[in-house]
Structure formats: structure tokens, C-alpha cells
mmCIF file of C-alpha atoms in Angstrom:
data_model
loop_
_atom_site.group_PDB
_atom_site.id
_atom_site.type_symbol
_atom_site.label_atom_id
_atom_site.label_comp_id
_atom_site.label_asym_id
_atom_site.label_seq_id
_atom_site.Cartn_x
_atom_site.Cartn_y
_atom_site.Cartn_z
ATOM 1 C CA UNK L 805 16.437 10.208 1.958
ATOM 2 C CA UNK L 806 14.232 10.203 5.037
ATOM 3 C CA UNK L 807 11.395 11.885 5.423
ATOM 4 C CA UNK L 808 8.722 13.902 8.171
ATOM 5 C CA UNK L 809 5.273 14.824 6.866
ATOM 6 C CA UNK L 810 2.151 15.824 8.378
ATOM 7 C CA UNK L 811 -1.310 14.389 7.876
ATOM 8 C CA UNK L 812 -2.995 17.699 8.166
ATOM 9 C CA UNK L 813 -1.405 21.179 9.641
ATOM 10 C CA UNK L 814 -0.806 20.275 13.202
ATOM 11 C CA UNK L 815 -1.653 16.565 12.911
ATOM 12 C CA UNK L 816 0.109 13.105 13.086
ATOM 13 C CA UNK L 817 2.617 13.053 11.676
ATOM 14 C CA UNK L 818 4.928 9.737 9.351
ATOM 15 C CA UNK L 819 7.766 9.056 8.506
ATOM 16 C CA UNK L 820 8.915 7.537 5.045
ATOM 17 C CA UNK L 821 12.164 7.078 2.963
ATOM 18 C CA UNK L 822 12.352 7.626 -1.055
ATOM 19 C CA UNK L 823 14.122 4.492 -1.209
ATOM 20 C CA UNK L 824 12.033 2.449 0.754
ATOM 21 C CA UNK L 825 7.973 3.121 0.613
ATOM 22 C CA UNK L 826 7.245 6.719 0.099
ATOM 23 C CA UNK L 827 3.429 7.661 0.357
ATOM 24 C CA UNK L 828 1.038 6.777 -2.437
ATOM 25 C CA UNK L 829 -2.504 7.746 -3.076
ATOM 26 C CA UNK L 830 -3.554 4.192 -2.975
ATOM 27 C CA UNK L 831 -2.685 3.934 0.868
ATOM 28 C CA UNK L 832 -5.045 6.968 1.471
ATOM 29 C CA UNK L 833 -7.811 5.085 -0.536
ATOM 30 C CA UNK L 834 -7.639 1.856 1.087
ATOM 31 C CA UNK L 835 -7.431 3.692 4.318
ATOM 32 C CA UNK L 836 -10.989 5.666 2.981
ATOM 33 C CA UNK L 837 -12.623 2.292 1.635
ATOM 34 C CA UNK L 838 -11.999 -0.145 4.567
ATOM 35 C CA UNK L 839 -14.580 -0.283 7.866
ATOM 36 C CA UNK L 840 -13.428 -0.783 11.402
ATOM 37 C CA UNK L 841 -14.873 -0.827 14.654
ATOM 38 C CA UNK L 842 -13.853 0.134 17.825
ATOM 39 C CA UNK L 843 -11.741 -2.657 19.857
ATOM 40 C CA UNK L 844 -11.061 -4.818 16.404
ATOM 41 C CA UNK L 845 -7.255 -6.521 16.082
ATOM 42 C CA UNK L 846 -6.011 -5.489 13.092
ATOM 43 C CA UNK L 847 -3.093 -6.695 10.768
ATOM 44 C CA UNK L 848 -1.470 -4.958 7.793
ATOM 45 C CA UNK L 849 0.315 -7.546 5.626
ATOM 46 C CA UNK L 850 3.534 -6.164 3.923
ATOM 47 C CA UNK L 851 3.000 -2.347 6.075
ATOM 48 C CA UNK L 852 6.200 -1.135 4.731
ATOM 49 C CA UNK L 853 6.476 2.464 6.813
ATOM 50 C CA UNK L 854 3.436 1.986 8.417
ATOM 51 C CA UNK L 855 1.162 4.729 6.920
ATOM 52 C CA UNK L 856 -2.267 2.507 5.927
ATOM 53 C CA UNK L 857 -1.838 1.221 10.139
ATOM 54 C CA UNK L 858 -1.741 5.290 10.878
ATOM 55 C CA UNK L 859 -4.534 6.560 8.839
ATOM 56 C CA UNK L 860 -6.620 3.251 10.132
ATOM 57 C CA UNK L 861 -6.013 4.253 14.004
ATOM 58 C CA UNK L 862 -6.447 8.184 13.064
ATOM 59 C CA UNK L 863 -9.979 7.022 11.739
ATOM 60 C CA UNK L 864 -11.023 4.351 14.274
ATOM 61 C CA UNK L 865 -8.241 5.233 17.408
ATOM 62 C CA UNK L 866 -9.520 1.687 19.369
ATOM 63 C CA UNK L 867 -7.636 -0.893 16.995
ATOM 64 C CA UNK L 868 -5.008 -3.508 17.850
ATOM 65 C CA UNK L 869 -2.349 -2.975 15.138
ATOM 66 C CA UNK L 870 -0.155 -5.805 13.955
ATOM 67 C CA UNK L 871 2.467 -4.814 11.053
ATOM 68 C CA UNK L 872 4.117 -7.175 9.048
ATOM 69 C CA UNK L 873 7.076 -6.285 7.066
ATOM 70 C CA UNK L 874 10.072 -7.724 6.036
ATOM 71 C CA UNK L 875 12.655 -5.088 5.302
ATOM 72 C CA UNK L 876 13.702 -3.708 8.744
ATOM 73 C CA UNK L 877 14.509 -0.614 7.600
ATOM 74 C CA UNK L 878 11.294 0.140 6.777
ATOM 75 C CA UNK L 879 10.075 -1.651 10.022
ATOM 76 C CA UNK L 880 12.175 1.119 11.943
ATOM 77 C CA UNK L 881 10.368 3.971 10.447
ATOM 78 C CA UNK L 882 6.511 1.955 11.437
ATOM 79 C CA UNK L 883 7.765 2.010 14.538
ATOM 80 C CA UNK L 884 9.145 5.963 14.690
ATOM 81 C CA UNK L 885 6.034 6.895 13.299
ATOM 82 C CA UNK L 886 3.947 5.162 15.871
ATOM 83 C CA UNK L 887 6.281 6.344 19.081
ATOM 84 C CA UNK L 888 5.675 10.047 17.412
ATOM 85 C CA UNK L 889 1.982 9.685 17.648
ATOM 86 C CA UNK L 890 2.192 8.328 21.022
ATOM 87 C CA UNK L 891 0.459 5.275 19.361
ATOM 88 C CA UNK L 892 1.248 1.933 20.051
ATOM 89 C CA UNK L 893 1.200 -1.174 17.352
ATOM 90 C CA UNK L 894 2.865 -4.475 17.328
ATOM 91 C CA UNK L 895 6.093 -4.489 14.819
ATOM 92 C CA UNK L 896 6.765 -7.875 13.047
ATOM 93 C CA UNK L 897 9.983 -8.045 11.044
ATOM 94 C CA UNK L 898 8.753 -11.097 9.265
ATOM 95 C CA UNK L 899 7.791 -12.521 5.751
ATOM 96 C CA UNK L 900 4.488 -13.309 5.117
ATOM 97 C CA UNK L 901 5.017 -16.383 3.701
ATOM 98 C CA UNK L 902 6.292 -18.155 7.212
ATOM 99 C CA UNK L 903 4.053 -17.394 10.202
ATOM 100 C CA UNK L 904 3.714 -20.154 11.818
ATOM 101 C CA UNK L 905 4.952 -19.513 15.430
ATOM 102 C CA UNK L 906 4.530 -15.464 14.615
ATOM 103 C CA UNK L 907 0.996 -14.534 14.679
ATOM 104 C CA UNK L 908 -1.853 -16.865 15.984
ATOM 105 C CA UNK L 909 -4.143 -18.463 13.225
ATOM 106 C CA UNK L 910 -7.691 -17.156 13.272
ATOM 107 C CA UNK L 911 -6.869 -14.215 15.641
ATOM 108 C CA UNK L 912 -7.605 -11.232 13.142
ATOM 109 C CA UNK L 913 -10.965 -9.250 12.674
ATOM 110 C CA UNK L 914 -9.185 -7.612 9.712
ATOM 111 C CA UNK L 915 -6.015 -7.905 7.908
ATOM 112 C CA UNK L 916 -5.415 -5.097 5.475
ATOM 113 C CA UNK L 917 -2.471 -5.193 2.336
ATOM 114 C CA UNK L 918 -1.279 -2.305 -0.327
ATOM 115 C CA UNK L 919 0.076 -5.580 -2.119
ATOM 116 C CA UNK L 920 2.396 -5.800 -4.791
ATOM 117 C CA UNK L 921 0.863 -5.159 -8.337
ATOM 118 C CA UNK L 922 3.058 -6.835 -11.182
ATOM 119 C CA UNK L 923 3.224 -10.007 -11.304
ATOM 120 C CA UNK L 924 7.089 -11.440 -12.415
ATOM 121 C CA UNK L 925 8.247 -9.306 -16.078
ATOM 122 C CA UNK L 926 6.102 -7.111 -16.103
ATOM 123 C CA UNK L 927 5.630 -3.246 -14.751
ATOM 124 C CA UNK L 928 8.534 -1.368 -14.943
ATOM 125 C CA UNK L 929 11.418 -2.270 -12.758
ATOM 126 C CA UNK L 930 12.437 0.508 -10.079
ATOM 127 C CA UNK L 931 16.076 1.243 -9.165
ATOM 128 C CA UNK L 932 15.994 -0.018 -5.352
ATOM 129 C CA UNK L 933 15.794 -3.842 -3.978
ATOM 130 C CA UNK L 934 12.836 -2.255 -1.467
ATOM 131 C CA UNK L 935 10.756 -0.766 -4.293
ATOM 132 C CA UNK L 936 11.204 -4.279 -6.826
ATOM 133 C CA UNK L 937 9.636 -5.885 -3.637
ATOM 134 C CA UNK L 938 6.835 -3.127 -2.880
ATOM 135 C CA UNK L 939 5.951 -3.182 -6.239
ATOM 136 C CA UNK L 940 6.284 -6.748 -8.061
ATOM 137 C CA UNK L 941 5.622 -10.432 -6.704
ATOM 138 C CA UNK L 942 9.775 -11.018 -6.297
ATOM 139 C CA UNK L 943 8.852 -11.067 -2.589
ATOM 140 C CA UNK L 944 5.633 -12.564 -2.288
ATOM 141 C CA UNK L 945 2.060 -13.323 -5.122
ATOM 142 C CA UNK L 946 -1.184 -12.161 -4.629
ATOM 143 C CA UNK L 947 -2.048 -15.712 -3.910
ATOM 144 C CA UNK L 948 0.150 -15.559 -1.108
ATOM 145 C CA UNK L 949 -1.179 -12.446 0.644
ATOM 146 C CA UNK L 950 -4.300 -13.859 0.494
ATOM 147 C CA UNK L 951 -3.445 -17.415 2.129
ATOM 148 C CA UNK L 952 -1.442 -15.300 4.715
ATOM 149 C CA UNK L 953 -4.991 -13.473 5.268
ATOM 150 C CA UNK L 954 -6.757 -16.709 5.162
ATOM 151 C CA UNK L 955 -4.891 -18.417 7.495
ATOM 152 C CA UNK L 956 -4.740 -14.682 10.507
ATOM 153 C CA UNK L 957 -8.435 -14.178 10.016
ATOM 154 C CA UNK L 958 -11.578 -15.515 12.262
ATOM 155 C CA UNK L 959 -14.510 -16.855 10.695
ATOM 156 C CA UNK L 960 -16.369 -13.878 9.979
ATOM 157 C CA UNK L 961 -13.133 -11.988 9.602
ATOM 158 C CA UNK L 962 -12.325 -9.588 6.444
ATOM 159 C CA UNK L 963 -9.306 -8.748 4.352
ATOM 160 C CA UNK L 964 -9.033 -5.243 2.459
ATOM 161 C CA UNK L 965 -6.849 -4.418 -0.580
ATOM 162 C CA UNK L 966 -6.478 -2.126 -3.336
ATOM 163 C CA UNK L 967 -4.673 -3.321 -6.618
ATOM 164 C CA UNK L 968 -4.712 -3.197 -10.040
ATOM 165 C CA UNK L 969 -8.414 -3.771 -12.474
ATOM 166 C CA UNK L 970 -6.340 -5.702 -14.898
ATOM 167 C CA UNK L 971 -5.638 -8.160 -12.030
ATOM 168 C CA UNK L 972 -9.201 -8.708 -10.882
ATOM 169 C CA UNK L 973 -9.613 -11.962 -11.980
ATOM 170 C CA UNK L 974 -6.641 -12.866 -10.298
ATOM 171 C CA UNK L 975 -7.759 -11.442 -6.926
ATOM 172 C CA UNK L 976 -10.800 -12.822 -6.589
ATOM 173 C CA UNK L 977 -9.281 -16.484 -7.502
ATOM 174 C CA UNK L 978 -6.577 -15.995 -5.124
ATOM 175 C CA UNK L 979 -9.188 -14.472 -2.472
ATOM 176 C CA UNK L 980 -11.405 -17.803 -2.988
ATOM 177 C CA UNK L 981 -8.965 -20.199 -2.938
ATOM 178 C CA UNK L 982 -8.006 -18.516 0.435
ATOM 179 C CA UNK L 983 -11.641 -19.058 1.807
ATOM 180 C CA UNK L 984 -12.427 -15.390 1.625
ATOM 181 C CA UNK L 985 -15.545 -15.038 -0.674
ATOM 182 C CA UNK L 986 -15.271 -11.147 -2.432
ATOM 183 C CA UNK L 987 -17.992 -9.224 -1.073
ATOM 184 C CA UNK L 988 -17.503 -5.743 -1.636
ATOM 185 C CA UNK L 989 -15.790 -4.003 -5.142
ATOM 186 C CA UNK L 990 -15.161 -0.102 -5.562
ATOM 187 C CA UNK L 991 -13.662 1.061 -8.601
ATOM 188 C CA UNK L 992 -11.067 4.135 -8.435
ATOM 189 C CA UNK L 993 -11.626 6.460 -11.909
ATOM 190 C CA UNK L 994 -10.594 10.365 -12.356
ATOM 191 C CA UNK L 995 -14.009 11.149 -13.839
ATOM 192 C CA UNK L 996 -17.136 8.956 -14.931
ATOM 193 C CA UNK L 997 -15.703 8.805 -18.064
ATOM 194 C CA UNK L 998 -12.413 7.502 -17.417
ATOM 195 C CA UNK L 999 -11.122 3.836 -17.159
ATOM 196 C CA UNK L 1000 -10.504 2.672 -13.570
ATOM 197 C CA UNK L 1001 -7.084 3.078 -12.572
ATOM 198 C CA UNK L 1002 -7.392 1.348 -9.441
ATOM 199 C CA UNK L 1003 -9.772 -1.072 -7.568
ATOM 200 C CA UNK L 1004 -10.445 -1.274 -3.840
ATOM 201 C CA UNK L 1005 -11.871 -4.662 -2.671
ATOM 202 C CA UNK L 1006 -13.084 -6.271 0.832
ATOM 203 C CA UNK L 1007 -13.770 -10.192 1.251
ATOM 204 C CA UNK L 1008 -15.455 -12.269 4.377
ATOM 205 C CA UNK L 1009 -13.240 -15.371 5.386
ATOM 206 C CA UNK L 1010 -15.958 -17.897 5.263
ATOM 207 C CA UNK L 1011 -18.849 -15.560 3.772
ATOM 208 C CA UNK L 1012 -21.566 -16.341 1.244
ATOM 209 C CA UNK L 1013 -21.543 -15.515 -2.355
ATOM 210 C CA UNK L 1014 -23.051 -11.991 -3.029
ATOM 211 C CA UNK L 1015 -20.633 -9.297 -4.778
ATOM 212 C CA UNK L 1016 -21.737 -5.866 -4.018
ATOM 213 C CA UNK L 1017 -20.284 -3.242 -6.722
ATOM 214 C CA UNK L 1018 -20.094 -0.048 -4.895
ATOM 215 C CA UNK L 1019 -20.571 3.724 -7.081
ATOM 216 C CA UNK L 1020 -16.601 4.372 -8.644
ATOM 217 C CA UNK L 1021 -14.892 6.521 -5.954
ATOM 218 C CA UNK L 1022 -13.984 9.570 -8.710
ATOM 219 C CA UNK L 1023 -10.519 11.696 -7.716
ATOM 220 C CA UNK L 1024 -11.924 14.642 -10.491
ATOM 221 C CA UNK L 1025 -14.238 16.906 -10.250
ATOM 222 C CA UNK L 1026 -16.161 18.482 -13.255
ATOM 223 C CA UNK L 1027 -13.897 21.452 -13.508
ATOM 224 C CA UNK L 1028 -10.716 18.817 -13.020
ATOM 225 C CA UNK L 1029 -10.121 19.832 -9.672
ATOM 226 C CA UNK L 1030 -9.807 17.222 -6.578
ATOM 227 C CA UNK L 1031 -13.153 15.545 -5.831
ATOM 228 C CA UNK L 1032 -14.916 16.545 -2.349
ATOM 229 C CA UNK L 1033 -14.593 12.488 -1.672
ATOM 230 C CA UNK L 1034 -10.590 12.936 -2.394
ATOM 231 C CA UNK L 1035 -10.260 15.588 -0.177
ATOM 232 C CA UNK L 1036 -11.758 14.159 2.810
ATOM 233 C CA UNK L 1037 -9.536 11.415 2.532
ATOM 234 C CA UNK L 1038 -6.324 13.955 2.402
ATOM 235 C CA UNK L 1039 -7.985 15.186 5.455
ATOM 236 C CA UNK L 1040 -7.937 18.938 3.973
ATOM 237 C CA UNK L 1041 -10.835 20.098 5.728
ATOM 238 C CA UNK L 1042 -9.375 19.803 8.806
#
């Protein structure tokens, strides 16, 4: 079933299905954790309904968007979303894997990805074709997003994901045998306490070694309420 939400009361708004790529926390976060600057070209690999592009050009309005998706369907809805918002972004229904002749090599200042998680058997397996992709390597690997990246971004350029802390070892190989050295690492916890749930990461295409470990970005509060940090990015004091 399709969907119309609001960022904030009287904001942009998206559009999303339940069957195809319905909003996740994670989008918000990697929205929250990744740095633009005014007049950068921007691409989001695998965009599905084009949310993380949204929330980047509510943040920083002077991007160039590219989306890449592959399901149409869910292309449609980027595209909707955009045309509401009297924003404009360039729609690729495309795979990943085969760009050649698509997008220009070394054209990016920043490609962005909500990637899939599981790798093949494992995860559990959701009901729709759209979600198996979304959510486990059927479509495309880790290793893949990150030679897509590799091959889009300048010298200089960065790429920003979130994805899962059990998989860290295989991000940061798949980031370095990309030629994008891991320069920045956030953990996502509820409280202090807690083990990380998620982890938001940025690498340089061509940068020197040097990890910086950023403070965990906490979603709790003390009294278990929302955290002032995961508010802001929910834009609720607007």
C-alpha cells in the first residue's frame, strides 16, 4: 500500500510503499551522520523511494542528486517525492553493478548507500521480491556497493553508509579494496550501556590511513525516552 508522510507538520513531504522500501530509522541516521556542502554532486547507490536523497537536500538544499535504483516501482515514487517538493534529482533505473555508459567515472563528491545487510542465508527472509533485495546481497554485496562507489567518486571524494557492527570487518575490506581508506566510524547504541545496533561509517577515495572513532550516537535517554540527538534528526523541534 502506498504511502504520504510528512517530515515535520507542514514540511516535505515522501512517499513510500509497504511492499517496496518503507522508512527506517537507519535512513534518518545516515542522513544525520553524513557532511555536505553546498554545490556538491551527490549519488545515492540503491535509493529505493528516495528518502536518504530528501533528508540530504532538506539539510544542505545546493546538492546535485543522482539516484540509483533498480526496481522502477520504487524509482516512480523517488521521483513523486521529488516533483512534490518542487526538488529536482536525476532518476537512474539501473543496477549498480553495470554503469558503464550510465554515470561518468570519477564525477561524484559523495555517493551515499542504506546497503543491504545479510549477506546470502542469513537474516530473516521477508515476504516481497523488493524487500529480499533491500535487505540481503540477492541483488548486489557490500563489495559491490563499494566498487560502484569507487569507481563514481573523485579523488578526494567520500562514500557514506550505515550497516550492520557484525559486518565491520567486511566493510572496511570491501571499502579498501575499493580504494576508499575508512576514515570516520560512529557507533549507533540505545544507551551507553547497550551493544551497538548499528554503525554509521564515511571513507575518502584515495585518503590516508587514520580511523577516527566518533562518541556512539545514543537513541535513549536516561529516563528511556528519545535522545535530544534523535530528535533533531526526526526534525521534532521544528
Amino acid at each position: 500500500m502506498q504511502h504520504c508522510d510528512r517530515l515535520w507538520p507542514g514540511g516535505p513531504v515522501f512517499f513510500y510503499d509497504d511492499a517496496l522500501f518503507p522508512p527506517v530509522t537507519d535512513t534518518f541516521l545516515l542522513s544525520a551522520f553524513t557532511r555536505t556542502k553546498a554545490g556538491e554532486r551527490v549519488c545515492d547507490l540503491g535509493a529505493g523511494t528516495g528518502l536518504l536523497g530528501l533528508l540530504l537536500m532538506i539539510r544542505q538544499g545546493e546538492l546535485t542528486l543522482h539516484n540509483v535504483e533498480l526496481q522502477p516501482a520504487a524509482l516512480a515514487l523517488a521521483e513523486k517525492t521529488m516533483e512534490e517538493n518542487n526538488l529536482a534529482a536525476h532518476q537512474h533505473c539501473a543496477d549498480l553493478r553495470a554503469l558503464n555508459g550510465i554515470l561518468p567515472a570519477g564525477n561524484f563528491d559523495l555517493v551515499v548507500s542504506n546497503p543491504p545487510y545479510f549477506a546470502q542465508g542469513h537474516g530473516y527472509a521477508p515476504r516481497s521480491d523488493a524487500l529480499r533485495l533491500a535487505r540481503g546481497e540477492a541483488g548486489c554485496t557490500i563489495e559491490e556497493v563499494c566498487a560502484a562507489a569507487g569507481r563514481l567518486l573523485r579523488w578526494g571524494g567520500r562514500l557514506s553508509v550505515v550497516y550492520r557492527p557484525e559486518r565491520l570487518c567486511d566493510l572496511l575490506w570491501a571499502m579498501r579494496q575499493a580504494g576508499i581508506e575508512p576514515k570516520r566510524l560512529r557507533t549507533v547504541q540505545s544507551t551507553p550501556e547497550a551493544a551497538p545496533s548499528l554503525l554509521l561509517c564515511e571513507g575518502r577515495r584515495g585518503g590516508k590511513p587514520g580511523l577516527s572513532m566518533e562518541p556512539p550516537l545514543l537513541l535513549k535517554n536516561a529516563d528511556g525516552g528519545d535522545s535530544e540527538e534523535l530528535h533533531a534528526i526526526y526534525f521534532r523541534s521544528r
